[in-house]
Coordinates of N, CA, C and O and ligand atoms in Angstrom, one line a residue:
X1 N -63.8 48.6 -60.9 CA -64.3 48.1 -59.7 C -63.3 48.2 -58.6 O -62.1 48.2 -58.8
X2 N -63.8 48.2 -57.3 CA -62.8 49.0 -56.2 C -63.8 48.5 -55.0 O -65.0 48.9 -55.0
X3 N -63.3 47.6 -54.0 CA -64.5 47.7 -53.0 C -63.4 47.6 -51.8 O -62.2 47.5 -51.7
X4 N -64.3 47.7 -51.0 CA -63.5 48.2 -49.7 C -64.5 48.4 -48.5 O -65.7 48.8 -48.7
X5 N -64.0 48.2 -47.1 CA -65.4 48.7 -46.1 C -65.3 50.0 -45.8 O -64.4 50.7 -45.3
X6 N -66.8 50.3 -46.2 CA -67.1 51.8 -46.1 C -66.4 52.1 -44.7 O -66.0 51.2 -43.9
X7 N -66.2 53.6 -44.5 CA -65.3 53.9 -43.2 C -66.7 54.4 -41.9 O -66.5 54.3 -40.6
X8 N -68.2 54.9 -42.7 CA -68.7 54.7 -42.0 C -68.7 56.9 -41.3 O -69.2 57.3 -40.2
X9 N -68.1 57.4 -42.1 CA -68.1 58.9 -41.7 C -69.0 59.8 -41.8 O -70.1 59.4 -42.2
X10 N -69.0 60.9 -41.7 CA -70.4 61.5 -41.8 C -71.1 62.6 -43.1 O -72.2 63.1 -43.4
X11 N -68.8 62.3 -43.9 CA -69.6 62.8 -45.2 C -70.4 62.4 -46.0 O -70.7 61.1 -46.0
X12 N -71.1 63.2 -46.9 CA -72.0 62.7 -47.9 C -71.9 61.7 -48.6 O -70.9 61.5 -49.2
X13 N -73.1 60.7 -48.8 CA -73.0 59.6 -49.2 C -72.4 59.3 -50.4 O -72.4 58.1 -50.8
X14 N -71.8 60.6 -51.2 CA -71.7 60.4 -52.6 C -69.5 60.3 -52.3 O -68.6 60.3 -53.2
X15 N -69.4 60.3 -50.8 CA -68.1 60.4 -50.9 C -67.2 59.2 -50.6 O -67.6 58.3 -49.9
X16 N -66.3 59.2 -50.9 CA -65.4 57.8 -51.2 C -66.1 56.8 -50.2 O -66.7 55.7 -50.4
X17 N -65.5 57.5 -48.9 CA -65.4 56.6 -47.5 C -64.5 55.6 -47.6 O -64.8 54.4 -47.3
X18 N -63.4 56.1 -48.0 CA -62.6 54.4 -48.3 C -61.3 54.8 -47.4 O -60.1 54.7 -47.8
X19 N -61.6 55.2 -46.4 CA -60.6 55.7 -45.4 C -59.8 54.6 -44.7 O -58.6 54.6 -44.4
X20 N -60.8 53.7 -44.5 CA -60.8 52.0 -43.7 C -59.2 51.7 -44.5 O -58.1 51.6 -43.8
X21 N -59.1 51.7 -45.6 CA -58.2 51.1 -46.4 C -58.4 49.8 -46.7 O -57.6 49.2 -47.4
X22 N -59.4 49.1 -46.0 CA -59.0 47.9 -46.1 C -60.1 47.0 -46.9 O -61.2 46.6 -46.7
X23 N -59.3 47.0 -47.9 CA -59.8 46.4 -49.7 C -60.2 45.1 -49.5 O -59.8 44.3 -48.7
X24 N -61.3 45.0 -50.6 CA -61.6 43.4 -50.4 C -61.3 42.9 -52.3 O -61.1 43.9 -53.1
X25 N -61.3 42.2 -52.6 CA -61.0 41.4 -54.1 C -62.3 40.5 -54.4 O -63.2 40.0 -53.7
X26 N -62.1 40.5 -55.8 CA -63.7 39.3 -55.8 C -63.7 38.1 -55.5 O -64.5 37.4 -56.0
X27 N -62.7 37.8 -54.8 CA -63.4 36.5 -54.4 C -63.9 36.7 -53.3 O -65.0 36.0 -53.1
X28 N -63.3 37.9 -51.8 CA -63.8 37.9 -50.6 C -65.2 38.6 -51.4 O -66.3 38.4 -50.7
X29 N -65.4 39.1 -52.2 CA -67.3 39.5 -52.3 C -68.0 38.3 -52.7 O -69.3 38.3 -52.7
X30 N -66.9 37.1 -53.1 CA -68.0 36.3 -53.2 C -68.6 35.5 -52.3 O -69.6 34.9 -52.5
X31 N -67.8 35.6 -51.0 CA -68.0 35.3 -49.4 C -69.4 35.5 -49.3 O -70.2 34.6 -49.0
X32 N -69.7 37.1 -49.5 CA -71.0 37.7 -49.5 C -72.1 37.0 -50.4 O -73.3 37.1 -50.2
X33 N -71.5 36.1 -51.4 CA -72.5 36.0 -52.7 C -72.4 37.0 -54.0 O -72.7 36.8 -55.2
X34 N -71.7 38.3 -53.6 CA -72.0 39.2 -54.9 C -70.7 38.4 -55.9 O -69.6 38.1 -55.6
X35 N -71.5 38.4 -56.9 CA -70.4 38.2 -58.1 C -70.3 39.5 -59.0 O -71.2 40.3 -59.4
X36 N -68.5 39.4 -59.2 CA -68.5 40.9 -59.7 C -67.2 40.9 -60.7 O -66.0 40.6 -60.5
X37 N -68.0 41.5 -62.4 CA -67.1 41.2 -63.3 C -66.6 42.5 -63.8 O -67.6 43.3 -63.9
X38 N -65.3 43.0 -64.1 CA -65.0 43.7 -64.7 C -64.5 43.8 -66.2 O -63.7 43.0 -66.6
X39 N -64.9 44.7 -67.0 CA -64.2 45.0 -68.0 C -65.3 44.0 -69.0 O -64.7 43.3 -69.8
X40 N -66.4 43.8 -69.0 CA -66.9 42.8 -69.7 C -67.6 43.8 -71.2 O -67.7 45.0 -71.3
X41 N -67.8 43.2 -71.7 CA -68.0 43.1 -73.2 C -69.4 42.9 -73.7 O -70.1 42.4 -72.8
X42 N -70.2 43.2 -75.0 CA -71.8 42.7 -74.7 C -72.0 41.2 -74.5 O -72.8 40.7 -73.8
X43 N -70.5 40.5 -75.6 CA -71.0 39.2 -76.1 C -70.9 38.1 -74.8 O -71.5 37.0 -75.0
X44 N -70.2 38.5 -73.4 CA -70.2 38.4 -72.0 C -71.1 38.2 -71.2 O -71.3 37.3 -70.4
X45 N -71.7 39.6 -71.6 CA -73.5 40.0 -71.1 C -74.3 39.2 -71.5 O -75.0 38.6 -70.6
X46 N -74.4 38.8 -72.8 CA -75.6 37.9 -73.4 C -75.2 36.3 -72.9 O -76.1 35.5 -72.7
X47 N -74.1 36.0 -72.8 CA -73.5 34.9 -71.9 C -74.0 34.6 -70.5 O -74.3 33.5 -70.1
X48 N -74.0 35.4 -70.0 CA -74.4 35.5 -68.2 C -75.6 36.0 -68.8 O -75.2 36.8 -68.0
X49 N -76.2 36.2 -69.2 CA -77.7 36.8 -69.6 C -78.5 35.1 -69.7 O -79.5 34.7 -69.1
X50 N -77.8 34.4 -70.8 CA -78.5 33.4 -71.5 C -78.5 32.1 -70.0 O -79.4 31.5 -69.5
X51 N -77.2 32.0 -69.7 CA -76.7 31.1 -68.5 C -77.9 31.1 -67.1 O -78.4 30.1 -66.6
X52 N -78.1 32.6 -66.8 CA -78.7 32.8 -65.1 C -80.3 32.8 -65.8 O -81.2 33.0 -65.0
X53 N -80.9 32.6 -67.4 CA -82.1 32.8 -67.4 C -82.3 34.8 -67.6 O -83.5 35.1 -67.4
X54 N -81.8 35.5 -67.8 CA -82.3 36.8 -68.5 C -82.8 37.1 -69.6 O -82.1 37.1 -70.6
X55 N -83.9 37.3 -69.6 CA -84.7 37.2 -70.8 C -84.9 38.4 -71.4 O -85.2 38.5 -72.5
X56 N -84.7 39.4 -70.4 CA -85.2 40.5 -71.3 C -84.1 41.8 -70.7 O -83.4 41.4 -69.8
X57 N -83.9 43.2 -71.0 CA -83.4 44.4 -70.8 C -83.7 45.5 -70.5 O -84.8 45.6 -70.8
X58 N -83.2 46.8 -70.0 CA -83.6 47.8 -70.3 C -82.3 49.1 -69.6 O -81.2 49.1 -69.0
X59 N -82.8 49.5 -70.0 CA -81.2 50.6 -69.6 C -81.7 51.8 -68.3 O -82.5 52.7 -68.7
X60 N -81.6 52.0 -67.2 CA -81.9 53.2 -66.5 C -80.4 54.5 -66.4 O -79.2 54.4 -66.0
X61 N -81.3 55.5 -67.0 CA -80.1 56.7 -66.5 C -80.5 56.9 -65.6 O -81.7 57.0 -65.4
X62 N -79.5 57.1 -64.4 CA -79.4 58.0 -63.0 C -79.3 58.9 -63.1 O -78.4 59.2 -62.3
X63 N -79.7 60.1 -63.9 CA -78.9 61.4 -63.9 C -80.2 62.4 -63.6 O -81.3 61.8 -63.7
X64 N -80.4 63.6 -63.3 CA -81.4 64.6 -63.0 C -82.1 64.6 -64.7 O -83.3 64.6 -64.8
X65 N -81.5 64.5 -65.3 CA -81.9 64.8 -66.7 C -82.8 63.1 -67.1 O -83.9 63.0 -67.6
X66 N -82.2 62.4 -66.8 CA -83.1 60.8 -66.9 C -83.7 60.4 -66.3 O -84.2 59.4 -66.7
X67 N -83.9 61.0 -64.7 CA -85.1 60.7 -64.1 C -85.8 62.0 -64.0 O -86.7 61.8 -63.1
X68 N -85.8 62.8 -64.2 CA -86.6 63.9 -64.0 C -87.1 64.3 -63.0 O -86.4 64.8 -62.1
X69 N -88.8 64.1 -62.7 CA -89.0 64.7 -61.2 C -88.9 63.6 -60.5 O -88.4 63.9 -59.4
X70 N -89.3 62.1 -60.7 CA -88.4 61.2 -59.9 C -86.9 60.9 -59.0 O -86.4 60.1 -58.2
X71 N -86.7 62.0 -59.8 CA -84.9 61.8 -59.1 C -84.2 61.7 -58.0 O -83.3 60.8 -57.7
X72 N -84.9 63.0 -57.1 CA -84.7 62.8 -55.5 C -85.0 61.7 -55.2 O -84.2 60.8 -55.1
X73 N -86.3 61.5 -55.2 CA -87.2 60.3 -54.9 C -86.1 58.6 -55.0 O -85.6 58.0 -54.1
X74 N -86.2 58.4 -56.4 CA -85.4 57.4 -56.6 C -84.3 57.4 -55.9 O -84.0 56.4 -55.3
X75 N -83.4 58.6 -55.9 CA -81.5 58.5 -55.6 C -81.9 57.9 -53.9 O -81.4 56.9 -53.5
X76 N -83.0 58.6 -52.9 CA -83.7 58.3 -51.6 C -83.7 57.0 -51.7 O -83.0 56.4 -50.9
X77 N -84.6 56.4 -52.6 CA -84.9 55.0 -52.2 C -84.0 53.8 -52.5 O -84.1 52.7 -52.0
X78 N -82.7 54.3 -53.7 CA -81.8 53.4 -53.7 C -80.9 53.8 -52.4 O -79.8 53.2 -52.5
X79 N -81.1 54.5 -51.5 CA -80.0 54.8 -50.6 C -80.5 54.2 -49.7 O -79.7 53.9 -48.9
X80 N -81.8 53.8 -49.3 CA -82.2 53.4 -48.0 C -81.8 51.5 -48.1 O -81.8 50.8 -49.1
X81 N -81.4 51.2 -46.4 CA -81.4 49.9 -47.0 C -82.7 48.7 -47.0 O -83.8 48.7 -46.4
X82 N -82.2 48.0 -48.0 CA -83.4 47.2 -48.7 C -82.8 46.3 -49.0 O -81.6 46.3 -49.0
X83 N -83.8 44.8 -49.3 CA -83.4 43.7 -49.9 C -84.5 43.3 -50.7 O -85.6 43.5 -50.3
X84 N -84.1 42.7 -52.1 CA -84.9 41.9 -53.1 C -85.0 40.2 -52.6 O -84.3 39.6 -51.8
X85 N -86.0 39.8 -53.7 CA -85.9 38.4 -53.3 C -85.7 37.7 -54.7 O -85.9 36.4 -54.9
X86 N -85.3 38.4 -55.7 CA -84.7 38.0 -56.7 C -82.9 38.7 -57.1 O -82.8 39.9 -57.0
X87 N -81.9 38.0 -57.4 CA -80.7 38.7 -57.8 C -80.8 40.2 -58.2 O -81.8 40.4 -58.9
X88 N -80.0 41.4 -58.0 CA -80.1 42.6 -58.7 C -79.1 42.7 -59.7 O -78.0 42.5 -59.1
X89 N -78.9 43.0 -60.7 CA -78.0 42.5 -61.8 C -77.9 43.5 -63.0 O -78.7 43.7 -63.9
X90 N -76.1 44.5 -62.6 CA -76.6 45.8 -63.7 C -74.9 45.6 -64.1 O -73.9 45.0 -63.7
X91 N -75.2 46.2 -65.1 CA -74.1 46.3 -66.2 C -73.9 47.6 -66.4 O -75.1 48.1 -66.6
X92 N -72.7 48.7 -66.6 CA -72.6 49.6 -66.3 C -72.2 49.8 -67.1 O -71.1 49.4 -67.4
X93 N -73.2 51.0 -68.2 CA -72.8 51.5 -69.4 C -71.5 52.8 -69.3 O -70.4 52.7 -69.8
X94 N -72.1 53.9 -68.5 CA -71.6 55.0 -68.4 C -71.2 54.9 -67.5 O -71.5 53.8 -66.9
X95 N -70.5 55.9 -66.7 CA -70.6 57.0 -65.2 C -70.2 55.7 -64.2 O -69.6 54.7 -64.6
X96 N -70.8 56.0 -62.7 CA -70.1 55.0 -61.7 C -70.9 55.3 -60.5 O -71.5 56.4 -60.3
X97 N -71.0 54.4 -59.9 CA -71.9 54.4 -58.5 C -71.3 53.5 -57.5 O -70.2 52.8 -57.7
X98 N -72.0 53.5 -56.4 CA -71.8 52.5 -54.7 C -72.7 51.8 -54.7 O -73.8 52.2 -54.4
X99 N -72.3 49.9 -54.9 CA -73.2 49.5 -54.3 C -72.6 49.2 -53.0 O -71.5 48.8 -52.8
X100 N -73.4 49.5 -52.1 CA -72.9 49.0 -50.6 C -73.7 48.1 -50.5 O -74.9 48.2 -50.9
X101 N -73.1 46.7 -49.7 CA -73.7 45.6 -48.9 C -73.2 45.5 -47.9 O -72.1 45.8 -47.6
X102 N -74.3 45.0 -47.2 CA -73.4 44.1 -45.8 C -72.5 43.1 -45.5 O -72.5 42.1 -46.3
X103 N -71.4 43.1 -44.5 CA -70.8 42.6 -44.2 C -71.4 41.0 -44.0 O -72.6 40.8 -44.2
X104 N -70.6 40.2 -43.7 CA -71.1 38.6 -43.6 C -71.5 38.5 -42.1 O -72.3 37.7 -41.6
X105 N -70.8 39.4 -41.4 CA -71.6 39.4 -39.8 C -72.3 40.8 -39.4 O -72.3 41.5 -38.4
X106 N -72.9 40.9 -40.8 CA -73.8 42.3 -40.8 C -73.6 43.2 -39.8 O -74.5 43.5 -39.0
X107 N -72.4 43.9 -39.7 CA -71.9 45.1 -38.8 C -71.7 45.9 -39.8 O -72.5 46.8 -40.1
X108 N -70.8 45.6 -40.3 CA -70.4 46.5 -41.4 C -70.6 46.7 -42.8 O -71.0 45.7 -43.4
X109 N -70.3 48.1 -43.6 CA -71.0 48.1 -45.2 C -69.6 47.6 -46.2 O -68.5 48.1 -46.0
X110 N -69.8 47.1 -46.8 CA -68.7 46.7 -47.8 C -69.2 47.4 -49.2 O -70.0 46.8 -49.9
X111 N -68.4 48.8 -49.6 CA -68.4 49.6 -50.5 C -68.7 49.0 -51.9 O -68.5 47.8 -51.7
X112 N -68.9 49.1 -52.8 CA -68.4 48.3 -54.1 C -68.6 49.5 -55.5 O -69.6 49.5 -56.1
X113 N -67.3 50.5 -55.8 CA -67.6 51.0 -56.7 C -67.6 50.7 -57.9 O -66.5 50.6 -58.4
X114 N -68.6 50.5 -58.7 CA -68.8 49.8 -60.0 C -68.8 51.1 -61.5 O -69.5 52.0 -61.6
X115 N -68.0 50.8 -62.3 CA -67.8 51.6 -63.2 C -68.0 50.9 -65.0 O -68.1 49.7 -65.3
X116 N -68.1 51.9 -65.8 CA -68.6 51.1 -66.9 C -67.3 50.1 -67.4 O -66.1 50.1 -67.4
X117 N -68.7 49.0 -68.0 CA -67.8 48.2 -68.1 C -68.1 46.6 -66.8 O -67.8 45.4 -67.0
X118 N -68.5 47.3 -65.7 CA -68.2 46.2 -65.0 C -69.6 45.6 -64.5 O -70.6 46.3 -64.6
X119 N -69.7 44.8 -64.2 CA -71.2 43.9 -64.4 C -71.4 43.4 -63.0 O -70.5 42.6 -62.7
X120 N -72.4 43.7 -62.0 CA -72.5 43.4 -60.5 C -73.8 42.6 -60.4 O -74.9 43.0 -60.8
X121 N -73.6 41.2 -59.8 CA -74.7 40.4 -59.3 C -75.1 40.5 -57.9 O -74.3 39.8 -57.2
X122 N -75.9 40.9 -57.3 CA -76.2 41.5 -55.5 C -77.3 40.3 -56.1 O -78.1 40.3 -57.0
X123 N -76.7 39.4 -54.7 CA -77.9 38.1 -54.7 C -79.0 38.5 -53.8 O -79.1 39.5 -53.0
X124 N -79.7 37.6 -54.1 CA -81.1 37.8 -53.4 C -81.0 37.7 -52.2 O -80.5 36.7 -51.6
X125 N -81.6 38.7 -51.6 CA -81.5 38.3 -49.5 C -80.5 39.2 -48.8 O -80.6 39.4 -47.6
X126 N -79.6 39.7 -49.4 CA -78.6 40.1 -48.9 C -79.3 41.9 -48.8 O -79.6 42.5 -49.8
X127 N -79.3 42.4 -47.3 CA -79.0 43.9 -47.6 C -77.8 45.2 -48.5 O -76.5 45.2 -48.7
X128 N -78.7 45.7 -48.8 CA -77.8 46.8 -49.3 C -78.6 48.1 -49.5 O -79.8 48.5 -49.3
X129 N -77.4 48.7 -50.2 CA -78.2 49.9 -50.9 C -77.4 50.4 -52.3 O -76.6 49.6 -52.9
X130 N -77.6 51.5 -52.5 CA -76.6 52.3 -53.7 C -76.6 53.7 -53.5 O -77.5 54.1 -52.8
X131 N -75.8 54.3 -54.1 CA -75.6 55.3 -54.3 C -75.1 56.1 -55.4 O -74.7 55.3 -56.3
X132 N -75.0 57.3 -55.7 CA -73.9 57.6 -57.0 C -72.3 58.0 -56.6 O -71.9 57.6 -55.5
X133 N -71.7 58.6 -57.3 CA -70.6 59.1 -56.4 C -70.3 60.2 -56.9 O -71.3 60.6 -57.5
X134 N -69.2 61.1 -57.0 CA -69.5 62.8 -56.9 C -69.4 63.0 -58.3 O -69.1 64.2 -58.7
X135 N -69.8 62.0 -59.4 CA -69.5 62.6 -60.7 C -71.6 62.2 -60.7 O -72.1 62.1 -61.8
X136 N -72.3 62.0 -59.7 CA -73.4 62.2 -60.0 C -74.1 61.8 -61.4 O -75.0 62.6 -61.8
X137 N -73.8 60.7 -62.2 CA -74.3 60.4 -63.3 C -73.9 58.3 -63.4 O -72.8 57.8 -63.2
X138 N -75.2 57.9 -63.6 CA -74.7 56.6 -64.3 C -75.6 56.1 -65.2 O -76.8 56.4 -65.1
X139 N -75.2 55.3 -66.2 CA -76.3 54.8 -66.8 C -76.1 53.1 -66.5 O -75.0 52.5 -66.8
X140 N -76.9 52.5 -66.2 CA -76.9 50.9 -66.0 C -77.7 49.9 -67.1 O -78.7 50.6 -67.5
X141 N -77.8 48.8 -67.7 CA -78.2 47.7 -68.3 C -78.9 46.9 -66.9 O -78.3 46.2 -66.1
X142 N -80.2 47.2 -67.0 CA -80.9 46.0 -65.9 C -81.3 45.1 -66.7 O -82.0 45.4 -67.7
X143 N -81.1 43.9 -66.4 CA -81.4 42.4 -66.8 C -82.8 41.9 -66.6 O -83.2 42.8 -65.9
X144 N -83.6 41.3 -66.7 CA -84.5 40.9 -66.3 C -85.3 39.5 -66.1 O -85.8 39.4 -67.2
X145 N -85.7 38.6 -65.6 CA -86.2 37.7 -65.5 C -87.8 37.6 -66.1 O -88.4 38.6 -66.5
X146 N -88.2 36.3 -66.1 CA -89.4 36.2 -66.7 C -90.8 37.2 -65.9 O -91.7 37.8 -66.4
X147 N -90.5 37.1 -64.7 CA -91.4 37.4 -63.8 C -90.6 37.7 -62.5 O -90.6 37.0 -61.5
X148 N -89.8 39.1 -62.6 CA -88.7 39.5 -61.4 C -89.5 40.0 -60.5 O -90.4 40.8 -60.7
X149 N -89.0 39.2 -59.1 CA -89.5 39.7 -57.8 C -88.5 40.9 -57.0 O -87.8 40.6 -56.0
X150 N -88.6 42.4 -57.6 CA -87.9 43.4 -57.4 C -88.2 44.2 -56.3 O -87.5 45.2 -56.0
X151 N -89.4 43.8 -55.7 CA -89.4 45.1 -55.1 C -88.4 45.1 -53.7 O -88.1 44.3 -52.8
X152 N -88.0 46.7 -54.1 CA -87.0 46.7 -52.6 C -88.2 46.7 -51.2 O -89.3 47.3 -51.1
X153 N -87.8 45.9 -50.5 CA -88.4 45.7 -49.2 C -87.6 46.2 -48.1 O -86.5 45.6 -47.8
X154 N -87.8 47.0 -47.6 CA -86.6 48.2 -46.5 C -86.5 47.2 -45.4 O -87.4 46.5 -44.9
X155 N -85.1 47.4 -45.0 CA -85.0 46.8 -43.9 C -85.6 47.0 -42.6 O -85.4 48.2 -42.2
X156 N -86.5 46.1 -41.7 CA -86.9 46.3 -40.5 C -86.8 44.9 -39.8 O -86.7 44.0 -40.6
X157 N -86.7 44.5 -38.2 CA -87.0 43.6 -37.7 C -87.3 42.6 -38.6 O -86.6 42.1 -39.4
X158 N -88.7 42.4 -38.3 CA -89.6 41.1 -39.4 C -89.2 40.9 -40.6 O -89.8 40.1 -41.3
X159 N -88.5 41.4 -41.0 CA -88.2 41.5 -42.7 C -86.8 39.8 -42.8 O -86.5 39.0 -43.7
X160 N -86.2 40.1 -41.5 CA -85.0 38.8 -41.0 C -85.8 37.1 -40.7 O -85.5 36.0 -40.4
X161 N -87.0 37.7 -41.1 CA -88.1 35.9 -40.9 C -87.9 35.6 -42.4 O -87.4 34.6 -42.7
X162 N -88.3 36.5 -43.5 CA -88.5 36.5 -44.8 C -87.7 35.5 -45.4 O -86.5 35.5 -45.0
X163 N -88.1 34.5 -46.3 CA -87.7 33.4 -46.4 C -86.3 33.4 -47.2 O -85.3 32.7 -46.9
X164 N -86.4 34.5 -48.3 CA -85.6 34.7 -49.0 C -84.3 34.8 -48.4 O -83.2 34.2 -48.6
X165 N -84.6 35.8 -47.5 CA -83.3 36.2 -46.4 C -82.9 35.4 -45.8 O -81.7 35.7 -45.4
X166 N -83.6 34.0 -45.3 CA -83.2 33.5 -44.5 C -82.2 32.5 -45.5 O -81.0 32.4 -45.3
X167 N -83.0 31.8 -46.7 CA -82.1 31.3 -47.3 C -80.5 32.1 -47.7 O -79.3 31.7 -47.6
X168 N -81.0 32.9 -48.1 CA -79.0 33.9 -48.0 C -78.5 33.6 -46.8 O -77.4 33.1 -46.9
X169 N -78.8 33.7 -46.1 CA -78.0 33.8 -44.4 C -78.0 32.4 -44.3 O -76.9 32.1 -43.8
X170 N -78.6 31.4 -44.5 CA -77.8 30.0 -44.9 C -76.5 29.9 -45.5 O -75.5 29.4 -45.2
X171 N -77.0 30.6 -46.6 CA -76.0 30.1 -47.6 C -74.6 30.5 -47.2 O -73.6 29.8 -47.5
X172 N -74.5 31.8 -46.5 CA -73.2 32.1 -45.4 C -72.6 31.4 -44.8 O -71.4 31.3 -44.5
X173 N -73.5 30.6 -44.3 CA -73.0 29.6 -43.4 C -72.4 28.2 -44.1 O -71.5 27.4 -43.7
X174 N -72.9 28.1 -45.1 CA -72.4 26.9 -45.7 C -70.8 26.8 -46.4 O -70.4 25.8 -46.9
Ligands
KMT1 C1 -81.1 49.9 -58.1 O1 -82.1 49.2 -58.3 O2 -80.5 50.0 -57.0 C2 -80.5 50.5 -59.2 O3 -80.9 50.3 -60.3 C3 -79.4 51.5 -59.0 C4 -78.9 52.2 -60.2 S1 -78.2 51.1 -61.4 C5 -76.5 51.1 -61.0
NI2 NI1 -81.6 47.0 -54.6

């Protein structure tokens, strides 16, 4: 795990951008709300699994080979920004990806490269997106709730009434 604010350049999304230099640690992500573990273990997983209510699992490969004709499609719609109105919560078997979120005064993206091994909670409300990065492959552990309210909702105007969101953007403040 490596986070840092994106620099915001015009290379390809799959490229570092960590030019900014200027690193954040997990506690400033927890500023944001993301909680973020590294190096964790299964018996860890089923810990924070049993604790937040995870009831159930499933594994997604990112790779051309595991999404097949979905692929563009998917890699597109994890890149656009979006917010859920439940926690997004992946555990990183293989490979390595970007989640990017927003800054706390939503100007800027705060990088978050997550690699196997390390376990990312992106709370509910908060913008972001993902990406992969140039080794183009990951495989993730998605968690699941009884009844997960997943769908990515793209960021627009009206979308900042949304209750969920608004409660995040409280919780900033507090
Ligand atoms: C998502 O919902 O953004 C993803 O599952 C991304 C791939 S898992 C690291
Ligand atoms: Ni998402």
């Amino acid at each position: 795990m490596r986070a840092y604010y994106h620099d915001e350049s015009d290379e390809h999304p799959t490229a570092r951008h960590d030019s900014t230099g200027e690193y954040l640690d997990v506690e400033a992500l927890k500023q944001v709300g993301v909680l973020a573990f590294v190096n964790q273990n299964a018996d860890t997983v089923d810990a924070i699994a049993k604790e937040r209510g995870y009831v159930a699992r499933d594994e997604i490969n990112v790779t051309k080979a595991g999404l097949g004709d979905a692929y563009e499609a998917r890699l597109k719609a994890f890149y656009e920004e979006h917010l859920h109105e439940d926690e997004e919560i992946r555990y990183i078997r293989d490979g390595a990806g970007y989640f990017d979120v927003r800054s706390k005064d939503d100007k800027r993206w705060i990088r978050i490269h997550v690699e196997q091994n390390d376990l990312i909670i992106v709370p509910a409300g908060i913008y972001h997106r993902f990406t992969l990065d140039s080794n183009n492959a990951v495989r993730a552990m998605r968690l699941f709730k009884e009844a997960p309210k997943w769908i990515a909702l793209p960021r627009e105007p009206a979308l900042d009434a949304n209750l969920i969101r608004q409660q995040y953007v409280t919780s900033l403040a507090a």
